[in-house]
Amino acid sequence: MKKNFSIRKKIMTVFAVSIIILLIAVSAILGSRIKKKSEKQFDENMMLDMKLIEHNINSFFDNAINTVKMLSTHPDVRSADITFNKYFNKTSVSDVTTIEKSPVEQKIYDLFLKVDQAYPEFVCVFMGVKCGGYTSTCDKSLSGGYDPRKRPWYIDATASMGKAIITNAYPSSIGDVVVSISHSVLSFENKHIGNVSIEITLKTLTDMLSSLKIGKTGYVMMVQDDNTILADPKHNDFNFKKLEEVSVKDFNKFTDVTSGKLTLDMDNQKYIANIYMIEKLNWKLIAFMSAEEVYEEYYESLKLLIITGAVLLLLFLTFTYFISYHITKPIRLAVSSLKNISEGDGDLTSRLPVRGNDETRDLALYFNRTIEKIGGSIKNVLKNTHNMGFVGETLSTNMYETAGAINQIQATIKGVKNHVLNQSSSVTETSASIDEFINKVKQINDTINNQSVTINDLLKVIEESKQTNDTTKSVMKNNNALIDELVKEASEGKDVIQASNVKVQKITEESGSLLEATSIIQNIASQTNLLAMNAAIEAAHAGDSGKGFAVVADEIRKLAEESSTQGKVITKVLKGLRTEIETVSSSSKNIEDKFTAIYTKVNGVEKMSEEIIKTVEIRNAQIKQLLSLVDTVNSIGTKIINGSDEMLTGGEKMSVEMQKLMDISKIITDSMNEMTSGVIQINNAVQEVNELSQQNKESISDLSNEVNKFKV
């Protein structure tokens, strides 16, 4: 059973929740203001401390800078020359403080020594000159090869001509953190001759930061511009390490931050850090304070608000308890009376006292009227209970008889339904057979249509073949005409070549006669030459009388030699000509043979062409017969298609009629199913009404018993 949550508890809960919400809102508003005030106070205090530290650091470095400027302008320092001791060409360790010095270097050394002793924070005063010379107040064991010109302090001071420079801090040989302040030195002719530098310990600053207390947990850390920690009073092992190298991982947050406030985890506590830049040195001052201390006032105020709220809540709940008890008293009386009616003897004659002038008086008044009205209703129910019992008994008897009649109707409808289902099954099978017959007829029809299309395609192919044959026959006839002309031309060419061969043969024979004539001419020239020689001999024998004859004989000899020479040339030319003629004769013979072969082959082609024409004519006759047969097959196919179309139309009509019959059978079946379903529903309803009538009879009896329990 669900536990009751009384009105008194609800009133107290509402008051408690309202007070708690109010206290939370007040605490949140006041707490937020106190928290902001704490943060503002922390920022202001830190800013004052930071400015004080910055002032002290600036004063510290201003003193050193002024001192190094004073030294750079001192007459003794400006008189530095090449007489300084040089160590870059030495290999052994040297004591710069005791080594023998030139008068100029000694004066400068004495000046540096006085300055060094005057300021406790100065670790060393030293100077390097352009020639590589060096003097110092602290180097008692200077390594060989030392060249001041290659040192960062010298290079930076030279680059910042006329301005003091401050190097990054570094650990010295005495264990302190130091920095160097350097300044260029000019001669009396304003020429750069070297640089003077002072090495200063930061111990004074680190001691100052270590002794500085900010609240209970606050302290200040100093970091130079390359993120090297110069002083961390809380973690001495962090000194001279990079921010990213220490064990506190949140220190990485400070690497790129130059001002503002950050929250970090350190030593298992939350800390708030304020970052402040020293502009002159470009160093960071980072002030830390635990978040617990920063918000201490906020936490105390919050605790006080919670205690005050708890006390107020307790007082309000006590007051609310008594008020709610007085308000709910009439309600408790009404509940007690109703409980007696529901769980006791059902006394409807009890009444609540009506007093007061608030809602509780109205509650008692209307409660009494309601109980009085319920009592009257119960009396009427008692009077009508007997009549309801008689009606329920009659209704139960009638419903039992109705249920029997409904069961008989249901059995009859079930038998009719079985007959209708058998008829519907037969109609369905017949319809399926007709559909299958129609599908077969459609397949035959499609096959015949495809065959008709194929025959038409075949007719087109045959027609195209016939046209091709006619074209071939025409082409072959044209070819025969061309071949006849070719035979005629070949025959004429053959005759021309034969006549040409006869003429070439005659030329060959006549060239032989010319060769014989030239041979005779050469013989005549030889005989003439011989006669000329004999005549010359005879003329020689004749003496002076034969000189004229000798001249004639000499001319005849020359003529004979010339004739012999020309005869040889003619013979040579005729022999070459005869060779060419024989070559032409041989070529003409070959041409004659080729023309004879061409003539023979052309005659063969003519005969083959005539055979092809005969074959084409035979094929044309066969194509005509094939066309006649295909027309006959196409006509038969058309008749089959017409018959199959008629069968298909009749089958489709049968299918439509069978479908109508199936639809009618389905309607009858559905109607029988609906009748069966309706009878079942009626039967169920009658059974349910029968059961309800029995339950009504029992309920009337129970109602009579229950009503009799009330006291009216």
PDB file of N, CA and C in Angstrom, residues 196-238:
ATOM      1  N   VAL A 196      83.949  47.796 -21.100  1.00  0.00           N
ATOM      2  CA  VAL A 196      84.099  47.561 -19.673  1.00  0.00           C
ATOM      3  C   VAL A 196      82.828  46.893 -19.168  1.00  0.00           C
ATOM      4  N   SER A 197      82.979  46.000 -18.155  1.00  0.00           N
ATOM      5  CA  SER A 197      81.831  45.229 -17.687  1.00  0.00           C
ATOM      6  C   SER A 197      81.941  44.994 -16.192  1.00  0.00           C
ATOM      7  N   ILE A 198      80.748  44.904 -15.543  1.00  0.00           N
ATOM      8  CA  ILE A 198      80.669  44.591 -14.116  1.00  0.00           C
ATOM      9  C   ILE A 198      79.796  43.349 -13.960  1.00  0.00           C
ATOM     10  N   GLU A 199      80.299  42.375 -13.231  1.00  0.00           N
ATOM     11  CA  GLU A 199      79.541  41.164 -12.942  1.00  0.00           C
ATOM     12  C   GLU A 199      78.890  41.330 -11.575  1.00  0.00           C
ATOM     13  N   ILE A 200      77.545  41.250 -11.534  1.00  0.00           N
ATOM     14  CA  ILE A 200      76.791  41.529 -10.313  1.00  0.00           C
ATOM     15  C   ILE A 200      76.100  40.254  -9.856  1.00  0.00           C
ATOM     16  N   THR A 201      76.179  39.970  -8.568  1.00  0.00           N
ATOM     17  CA  THR A 201      75.448  38.829  -8.022  1.00  0.00           C
ATOM     18  C   THR A 201      73.993  39.221  -7.766  1.00  0.00           C
ATOM     19  N   LEU A 202      73.103  38.277  -8.042  1.00  0.00           N
ATOM     20  CA  LEU A 202      71.672  38.507  -7.799  1.00  0.00           C
ATOM     21  C   LEU A 202      71.255  37.980  -6.435  1.00  0.00           C
ATOM     22  N   LYS A 203      72.249  37.647  -5.589  1.00  0.00           N
ATOM     23  CA  LYS A 203      71.937  37.074  -4.276  1.00  0.00           C
ATOM     24  C   LYS A 203      71.087  38.034  -3.451  1.00  0.00           C
ATOM     25  N   THR A 204      71.403  39.338  -3.563  1.00  0.00           N
ATOM     26  CA  THR A 204      70.616  40.326  -2.816  1.00  0.00           C
ATOM     27  C   THR A 204      69.148  40.265  -3.218  1.00  0.00           C
ATOM     28  N   LEU A 205      68.916  40.146  -4.563  1.00  0.00           N
ATOM     29  CA  LEU A 205      67.529  40.089  -5.045  1.00  0.00           C
ATOM     30  C   LEU A 205      66.860  38.788  -4.635  1.00  0.00           C
ATOM     31  N   THR A 206      67.590  37.669  -4.800  1.00  0.00           N
ATOM     32  CA  THR A 206      66.990  36.374  -4.449  1.00  0.00           C
ATOM     33  C   THR A 206      66.724  36.282  -2.956  1.00  0.00           C
ATOM     34  N   ASP A 207      67.637  36.854  -2.129  1.00  0.00           N
ATOM     35  CA  ASP A 207      67.391  36.869  -0.678  1.00  0.00           C
ATOM     36  C   ASP A 207      66.173  37.717  -0.351  1.00  0.00           C
ATOM     37  N   MET A 208      66.038  38.840  -1.085  1.00  0.00           N
ATOM     38  CA  MET A 208      64.884  39.707  -0.853  1.00  0.00           C
ATOM     39  C   MET A 208      63.585  38.966  -1.186  1.00  0.00           C
ATOM     40  N   LEU A 209      63.588  38.228  -2.325  1.00  0.00           N
ATOM     41  CA  LEU A 209      62.394  37.482  -2.720  1.00  0.00           C
ATOM     42  C   LEU A 209      62.118  36.348  -1.747  1.00  0.00           C
ATOM     43  N   SER A 210      63.196  35.720  -1.226  1.00  0.00           N
ATOM     44  CA  SER A 210      63.013  34.609  -0.291  1.00  0.00           C
ATOM     45  C   SER A 210      62.427  35.089   1.023  1.00  0.00           C
ATOM     46  N   SER A 211      62.846  36.274   1.454  1.00  0.00           N
ATOM     47  CA  SER A 211      62.364  36.798   2.738  1.00  0.00           C
ATOM     48  C   SER A 211      60.995  37.456   2.621  1.00  0.00           C
ATOM     49  N   LEU A 212      60.577  37.739   1.379  1.00  0.00           N
ATOM     50  CA  LEU A 212      59.297  38.415   1.177  1.00  0.00           C
ATOM     51  C   LEU A 212      58.149  37.437   1.415  1.00  0.00           C
ATOM     52  N   LYS A 213      57.252  37.770   2.309  1.00  0.00           N
ATOM     53  CA  LYS A 213      56.101  36.937   2.602  1.00  0.00           C
ATOM     54  C   LYS A 213      54.827  37.660   2.173  1.00  0.00           C
ATOM     55  N   ILE A 214      54.027  36.969   1.388  1.00  0.00           N
ATOM     56  CA  ILE A 214      52.748  37.520   0.942  1.00  0.00           C
ATOM     57  C   ILE A 214      51.665  36.660   1.558  1.00  0.00           C
ATOM     58  N   GLY A 215      51.071  37.165   2.637  1.00  0.00           N
ATOM     59  CA  GLY A 215      50.080  36.368   3.339  1.00  0.00           C
ATOM     60  C   GLY A 215      50.734  35.177   4.025  1.00  0.00           C
ATOM     61  N   LYS A 216      49.999  34.056   4.077  1.00  0.00           N
ATOM     62  CA  LYS A 216      50.515  32.849   4.731  1.00  0.00           C
ATOM     63  C   LYS A 216      51.234  31.926   3.751  1.00  0.00           C
ATOM     64  N   THR A 217      50.723  31.832   2.534  1.00  0.00           N
ATOM     65  CA  THR A 217      51.271  30.863   1.564  1.00  0.00           C
ATOM     66  C   THR A 217      51.860  31.532   0.334  1.00  0.00           C
ATOM     67  N   GLY A 218      51.801  32.856   0.228  1.00  0.00           N
ATOM     68  CA  GLY A 218      52.234  33.535  -0.986  1.00  0.00           C
ATOM     69  C   GLY A 218      53.735  33.744  -1.046  1.00  0.00           C
ATOM     70  N   TYR A 219      54.266  33.758  -2.275  1.00  0.00           N
ATOM     71  CA  TYR A 219      55.682  34.061  -2.511  1.00  0.00           C
ATOM     72  C   TYR A 219      55.822  34.530  -3.950  1.00  0.00           C
ATOM     73  N   VAL A 220      57.034  35.035  -4.299  1.00  0.00           N
ATOM     74  CA  VAL A 220      57.278  35.581  -5.636  1.00  0.00           C
ATOM     75  C   VAL A 220      58.424  34.818  -6.287  1.00  0.00           C
ATOM     76  N   MET A 221      58.240  34.465  -7.566  1.00  0.00           N
ATOM     77  CA  MET A 221      59.273  33.789  -8.357  1.00  0.00           C
ATOM     78  C   MET A 221      59.720  34.744  -9.461  1.00  0.00           C
ATOM     79  N   MET A 222      61.034  34.774  -9.745  1.00  0.00           N
ATOM     80  CA  MET A 222      61.583  35.657 -10.776  1.00  0.00           C
ATOM     81  C   MET A 222      62.083  34.801 -11.943  1.00  0.00           C
ATOM     82  N   VAL A 223      61.662  35.175 -13.181  1.00  0.00           N
ATOM     83  CA  VAL A 223      62.002  34.419 -14.394  1.00  0.00           C
ATOM     84  C   VAL A 223      62.533  35.399 -15.424  1.00  0.00           C
ATOM     85  N   GLN A 224      63.681  35.063 -16.052  1.00  0.00           N
ATOM     86  CA  GLN A 224      64.217  35.951 -17.081  1.00  0.00           C
ATOM     87  C   GLN A 224      63.563  35.662 -18.426  1.00  0.00           C
ATOM     88  N   ASP A 225      63.911  36.467 -19.445  1.00  0.00           N
ATOM     89  CA  ASP A 225      63.147  36.446 -20.695  1.00  0.00           C
ATOM     90  C   ASP A 225      63.262  35.146 -21.469  1.00  0.00           C
ATOM     91  N   ASP A 226      64.260  34.302 -21.180  1.00  0.00           N
ATOM     92  CA  ASP A 226      64.351  33.010 -21.878  1.00  0.00           C
ATOM     93  C   ASP A 226      63.694  31.893 -21.076  1.00  0.00           C
ATOM     94  N   ASN A 227      62.794  32.276 -20.112  1.00  0.00           N
ATOM     95  CA  ASN A 227      62.025  31.341 -19.285  1.00  0.00           C
ATOM     96  C   ASN A 227      62.896  30.549 -18.312  1.00  0.00           C
ATOM     97  N   THR A 228      64.070  31.082 -17.962  1.00  0.00           N
ATOM     98  CA  THR A 228      64.913  30.468 -16.939  1.00  0.00           C
ATOM     99  C   THR A 228      64.509  31.027 -15.573  1.00  0.00           C
ATOM    100  N   ILE A 229      64.282  30.121 -14.615  1.00  0.00           N
ATOM    101  CA  ILE A 229      63.893  30.536 -13.262  1.00  0.00           C
ATOM    102  C   ILE A 229      65.137  31.045 -12.534  1.00  0.00           C
ATOM    103  N   LEU A 230      65.121  32.316 -12.133  1.00  0.00           N
ATOM    104  CA  LEU A 230      66.254  32.904 -11.411  1.00  0.00           C
ATOM    105  C   LEU A 230      66.106  32.731  -9.907  1.00  0.00           C
ATOM    106  N   ALA A 231      64.883  32.766  -9.422  1.00  0.00           N
ATOM    107  CA  ALA A 231      64.663  32.622  -7.981  1.00  0.00           C
ATOM    108  C   ALA A 231      63.284  32.045  -7.740  1.00  0.00           C
ATOM    109  N   ASP A 232      63.240  30.912  -7.000  1.00  0.00           N
ATOM    110  CA  ASP A 232      61.988  30.299  -6.582  1.00  0.00           C
ATOM    111  C   ASP A 232      62.149  29.916  -5.110  1.00  0.00           C
ATOM    112  N   PRO A 233      61.750  30.796  -4.180  1.00  0.00           N
ATOM    113  CA  PRO A 233      61.974  30.536  -2.749  1.00  0.00           C
ATOM    114  C   PRO A 233      61.341  29.241  -2.256  1.00  0.00           C
ATOM    115  N   LYS A 234      60.250  28.802  -2.877  1.00  0.00           N
ATOM    116  CA  LYS A 234      59.556  27.595  -2.411  1.00  0.00           C
ATOM    117  C   LYS A 234      60.230  26.332  -2.926  1.00  0.00           C
ATOM    118  N   HIS A 235      60.867  26.412  -4.093  1.00  0.00           N
ATOM    119  CA  HIS A 235      61.540  25.241  -4.695  1.00  0.00           C
ATOM    120  C   HIS A 235      62.943  25.670  -5.110  1.00  0.00           C
ATOM    121  N   ASN A 236      63.894  25.557  -4.205  1.00  0.00           N
ATOM    122  CA  ASN A 236      65.264  25.972  -4.524  1.00  0.00           C
ATOM    123  C   ASN A 236      65.875  25.127  -5.637  1.00  0.00           C
ATOM    124  N   ASP A 237      65.409  23.876  -5.767  1.00  0.00           N
ATOM    125  CA  ASP A 237      65.963  23.006  -6.814  1.00  0.00           C
ATOM    126  C   ASP A 237      65.493  23.429  -8.201  1.00  0.00           C
ATOM    127  N   PHE A 238      64.513  24.339  -8.295  1.00  0.00           N
ATOM    128  CA  PHE A 238      64.058  24.827  -9.602  1.00  0.00           C
ATOM    129  C   PHE A 238      64.946  25.948 -10.131  1.00  0.00           C
TER     130      PHE A 238
END
